[in-house]
């Protein structure tokens, strides 16, 4: 097991520091800094100036040439024996790393730690401080420290990997990133019972892990979230290879997004707690995280740079999401999708993320679906996106239902029944979600009837056992679009099944002036049939008619799937049949009244239509002659006294007279 990390990194003793015992011709014990310049504490004047960025090092040639192949080659290729100034601005690690390398060349002890080892290792590689020049050179020393000290420690591996962010591509080429990532992954996948090292996420009351303290499975989350996104991806990829549970991987990704994507989790969680039936203004104001300020800002260059960085984070997180269905929550996926659309992420990654949402679409909430349209669409919310998510869900459901081998059921019938019930429950939840979404977006006056109808009809009829939610959405759409024609209103109501409405919905629809008259008649008729069947089934059940029992059971199962209001109506009907009879008579009366109104309207229409026909003929006869007009008027007066049976033959006599 690894060593305990109760001691600090600086407290470790590694041979009292890295030092050289070779004779370098210049004896010194320290370096002195004066402003932006470093000097060797010796009486021998320096003969070489090494400039790195804005820092100058006044050194001697011989100690550097004896350890660095790079310095040898620079001086040799210059063909100038009097060369006294060298610029090394490309040295990885900068002035800090070169200071340690120069001290090593002078034989001064250098304290290695997790914070300076990566920069010093890259600088030694750049300066070519190999074993060919002298045994035990800096490359060998730093490699030994990395392999035997850093990689055996959890905290040191994290710190070294963090320090590699400024050392690309040297840290990659020297395999420092790969080795640290694998070390972190191996320790993260270890049995929590055997962990004896410190980690950031432990409770404050526990000074160090012990046998009495149970280490949580997510103990490593907090430490890996400090890494840059590319190094975090390397660690998560290595953890996947080690066989970590996909739930833990997904949880670590969500925690990383919480830290590095402002507003993604915090604002979304607050919105979800506020309730699902939020208004349009709430839906837009809920997105007030850091990215909202970036995209909707004043157009400065700094927010653009931040947006590019966060676009890279989003794309990287999408690419490492586990393939399993429930690795991350659907709400997290939808918020990530919202941010991906906002930041113009690559279309292929957005499509992949949409498919992932479709896999668990039944877990979504209305607040998560209210995604603003960032593509300059006419509608306030992205209706097309929800339509695509629904299509992915339907495809996923069809795929799961057609592949029974994926589920280890020994009994085929048991599998079919369980799978069918699971799919039906998921579809019912999605249907309720879609109905709520339609109710919310229907208030947008720019929402076309076609988009509303396509989204409402996307699910099969079996997904809805009750159309009350769909009726609310239709009524909301009619309120927001009062200029719809009669044909458009009939087309809108065609997506609803009147037989699936509850008693409360039917009573509301019967008094709803926005609905077409024909739809109201259908609602009343379906309710009449429903009540008649209920009375007949209850009467037969009380009379002991056993062969009608399946019908009653089926009716009961349908009622149990409907809203609570209809179930209460059903219970009341069982207790008091007379109440149902009274309601039936009331419905019949309303139906007869509506039928009489329709007959009256028909008769009025016929009376209005007949004079129009007569006036048309009169206008025609005017064109012929005044005499013909008089004859036509007399004929019309005579024909008005003829019975109805004879009136049907009147046009034929006119046609004969014309001929």
PDB file of C-alpha atoms in Angstrom, residues 75-181:
ATOM      1  CA  UNK A  75      28.414  27.577 -28.206  1.00  0.00           C
ATOM      2  CA  UNK A  76      29.952  25.208 -30.760  1.00  0.00           C
ATOM      3  CA  UNK A  77      27.586  26.216 -33.579  1.00  0.00           C
ATOM      4  CA  UNK A  78      28.136  29.901 -32.891  1.00  0.00           C
ATOM      5  CA  UNK A  79      31.835  29.600 -33.912  1.00  0.00           C
ATOM      6  CA  UNK A  80      32.491  32.367 -31.437  1.00  0.00           C
ATOM      7  CA  UNK A  81      34.817  31.521 -28.578  1.00  0.00           C
ATOM      8  CA  UNK A  82      34.012  34.841 -26.955  1.00  0.00           C
ATOM      9  CA  UNK A  83      30.227  34.225 -26.931  1.00  0.00           C
ATOM     10  CA  UNK A  84      28.938  35.717 -23.694  1.00  0.00           C
ATOM     11  CA  UNK A  85      25.140  35.950 -24.117  1.00  0.00           C
ATOM     12  CA  UNK A  86      22.535  33.247 -24.816  1.00  0.00           C
ATOM     13  CA  UNK A  87      18.748  33.578 -25.014  1.00  0.00           C
ATOM     14  CA  UNK A  88      16.625  30.560 -24.039  1.00  0.00           C
ATOM     15  CA  UNK A  89      13.058  31.882 -24.182  1.00  0.00           C
ATOM     16  CA  UNK A  90      11.700  28.525 -25.355  1.00  0.00           C
ATOM     17  CA  UNK A  91      12.918  26.640 -22.292  1.00  0.00           C
ATOM     18  CA  UNK A  92       9.937  24.804 -20.690  1.00  0.00           C
ATOM     19  CA  UNK A  93       9.335  25.751 -17.090  1.00  0.00           C
ATOM     20  CA  UNK A  94      10.643  29.273 -17.549  1.00  0.00           C
ATOM     21  CA  UNK A  95      13.126  31.017 -15.250  1.00  0.00           C
ATOM     22  CA  UNK A  96      12.062  28.965 -12.235  1.00  0.00           C
ATOM     23  CA  UNK A  97      13.055  25.676 -13.850  1.00  0.00           C
ATOM     24  CA  UNK A  98      16.317  27.059 -15.230  1.00  0.00           C
ATOM     25  CA  UNK A  99      17.282  28.380 -11.808  1.00  0.00           C
ATOM     26  CA  UNK A 100      17.033  24.860 -10.355  1.00  0.00           C
ATOM     27  CA  UNK A 101      18.904  23.361 -13.327  1.00  0.00           C
ATOM     28  CA  UNK A 102      21.709  25.929 -12.970  1.00  0.00           C
ATOM     29  CA  UNK A 103      22.011  25.237  -9.245  1.00  0.00           C
ATOM     30  CA  UNK A 104      22.304  21.543 -10.053  1.00  0.00           C
ATOM     31  CA  UNK A 105      25.130  22.289 -12.482  1.00  0.00           C
ATOM     32  CA  UNK A 106      26.973  24.210  -9.748  1.00  0.00           C
ATOM     33  CA  UNK A 107      26.542  21.355  -7.262  1.00  0.00           C
ATOM     34  CA  UNK A 108      24.024  23.178  -5.071  1.00  0.00           C
ATOM     35  CA  UNK A 109      21.454  20.938  -3.403  1.00  0.00           C
ATOM     36  CA  UNK A 110      18.017  21.200  -5.037  1.00  0.00           C
ATOM     37  CA  UNK A 111      14.862  20.288  -3.166  1.00  0.00           C
ATOM     38  CA  UNK A 112      12.519  18.372  -5.452  1.00  0.00           C
ATOM     39  CA  UNK A 113       8.784  18.510  -4.865  1.00  0.00           C
ATOM     40  CA  UNK A 114       5.538  17.817  -6.691  1.00  0.00           C
ATOM     41  CA  UNK A 115       5.252  21.479  -7.627  1.00  0.00           C
ATOM     42  CA  UNK A 116       8.619  21.796  -9.419  1.00  0.00           C
ATOM     43  CA  UNK A 117       9.451  18.304 -10.642  1.00  0.00           C
ATOM     44  CA  UNK A 118       7.531  18.458 -13.924  1.00  0.00           C
ATOM     45  CA  UNK A 119       9.044  21.781 -14.980  1.00  0.00           C
ATOM     46  CA  UNK A 120      12.546  20.663 -13.979  1.00  0.00           C
ATOM     47  CA  UNK A 121      12.151  17.370 -15.861  1.00  0.00           C
ATOM     48  CA  UNK A 122      11.114  19.197 -19.040  1.00  0.00           C
ATOM     49  CA  UNK A 123      13.921  21.753 -18.636  1.00  0.00           C
ATOM     50  CA  UNK A 124      16.473  18.949 -18.207  1.00  0.00           C
ATOM     51  CA  UNK A 125      15.191  17.383 -21.426  1.00  0.00           C
ATOM     52  CA  UNK A 126      15.421  20.710 -23.236  1.00  0.00           C
ATOM     53  CA  UNK A 127      18.992  21.305 -21.978  1.00  0.00           C
ATOM     54  CA  UNK A 128      19.903  17.690 -22.906  1.00  0.00           C
ATOM     55  CA  UNK A 129      21.315  16.884 -19.470  1.00  0.00           C
ATOM     56  CA  UNK A 130      21.817  13.183 -20.230  1.00  0.00           C
ATOM     57  CA  UNK A 131      24.017  10.407 -18.864  1.00  0.00           C
ATOM     58  CA  UNK A 132      26.354  10.757 -21.844  1.00  0.00           C
ATOM     59  CA  UNK A 133      27.822  13.909 -20.322  1.00  0.00           C
ATOM     60  CA  UNK A 134      27.989  12.752 -16.721  1.00  0.00           C
ATOM     61  CA  UNK A 135      26.586   9.876 -14.708  1.00  0.00           C
ATOM     62  CA  UNK A 136      23.679  10.810 -12.483  1.00  0.00           C
ATOM     63  CA  UNK A 137      22.713  13.816 -14.559  1.00  0.00           C
ATOM     64  CA  UNK A 138      19.516  15.798 -14.059  1.00  0.00           C
ATOM     65  CA  UNK A 139      17.327  13.709 -16.391  1.00  0.00           C
ATOM     66  CA  UNK A 140      18.131  10.575 -14.415  1.00  0.00           C
ATOM     67  CA  UNK A 141      17.520  12.299 -11.079  1.00  0.00           C
ATOM     68  CA  UNK A 142      14.161  13.788 -12.057  1.00  0.00           C
ATOM     69  CA  UNK A 143      12.967  10.534 -13.664  1.00  0.00           C
ATOM     70  CA  UNK A 144      13.790   8.620 -10.493  1.00  0.00           C
ATOM     71  CA  UNK A 145      11.862  11.121  -8.388  1.00  0.00           C
ATOM     72  CA  UNK A 146       8.841  10.934 -10.695  1.00  0.00           C
ATOM     73  CA  UNK A 147       8.764   7.138 -10.771  1.00  0.00           C
ATOM     74  CA  UNK A 148       9.451   6.304  -7.141  1.00  0.00           C
ATOM     75  CA  UNK A 149       8.034   9.282  -5.254  1.00  0.00           C
ATOM     76  CA  UNK A 150       5.409  11.123  -7.282  1.00  0.00           C
ATOM     77  CA  UNK A 151       3.612   8.216  -8.941  1.00  0.00           C
ATOM     78  CA  UNK A 152       3.298   6.354  -5.641  1.00  0.00           C
ATOM     79  CA  UNK A 153       1.457   9.280  -4.063  1.00  0.00           C
ATOM     80  CA  UNK A 154      -2.152  10.285  -4.767  1.00  0.00           C
ATOM     81  CA  UNK A 155      -1.759  13.952  -3.917  1.00  0.00           C
ATOM     82  CA  UNK A 156       1.595  14.351  -5.673  1.00  0.00           C
ATOM     83  CA  UNK A 157       0.204  12.812  -8.868  1.00  0.00           C
ATOM     84  CA  UNK A 158      -2.641  15.341  -8.838  1.00  0.00           C
ATOM     85  CA  UNK A 159      -0.270  18.273  -8.243  1.00  0.00           C
ATOM     86  CA  UNK A 160       2.187  17.178 -10.933  1.00  0.00           C
ATOM     87  CA  UNK A 161      -0.602  16.718 -13.457  1.00  0.00           C
ATOM     88  CA  UNK A 162      -1.903  20.173 -12.573  1.00  0.00           C
ATOM     89  CA  UNK A 163       1.569  21.679 -13.063  1.00  0.00           C
ATOM     90  CA  UNK A 164       1.796  20.105 -16.531  1.00  0.00           C
ATOM     91  CA  UNK A 165      -0.794  22.570 -17.873  1.00  0.00           C
ATOM     92  CA  UNK A 166       1.953  25.086 -18.735  1.00  0.00           C
ATOM     93  CA  UNK A 167       4.376  22.521 -20.117  1.00  0.00           C
ATOM     94  CA  UNK A 168       2.685  21.332 -23.284  1.00  0.00           C
ATOM     95  CA  UNK A 169       3.820  19.612 -25.426  1.00  0.00           C
ATOM     96  CA  UNK A 170       6.908  18.653 -23.424  1.00  0.00           C
ATOM     97  CA  UNK A 171       4.947  16.979 -20.633  1.00  0.00           C
ATOM     98  CA  UNK A 172       2.983  14.965 -23.186  1.00  0.00           C
ATOM     99  CA  UNK A 173       6.048  13.860 -25.115  1.00  0.00           C
ATOM    100  CA  UNK A 174       7.835  12.811 -21.928  1.00  0.00           C
ATOM    101  CA  UNK A 175       4.777  10.730 -20.887  1.00  0.00           C
ATOM    102  CA  UNK A 176       4.371  12.668 -17.657  1.00  0.00           C
ATOM    103  CA  UNK A 177       0.672  13.269 -18.310  1.00  0.00           C
ATOM    104  CA  UNK A 178       0.027   9.653 -19.245  1.00  0.00           C
ATOM    105  CA  UNK A 179       1.833   8.216 -16.236  1.00  0.00           C
ATOM    106  CA  UNK A 180       0.166  10.574 -13.775  1.00  0.00           C
ATOM    107  CA  UNK A 181      -3.267   9.912 -15.298  1.00  0.00           C
TER     108      UNK A 181
END
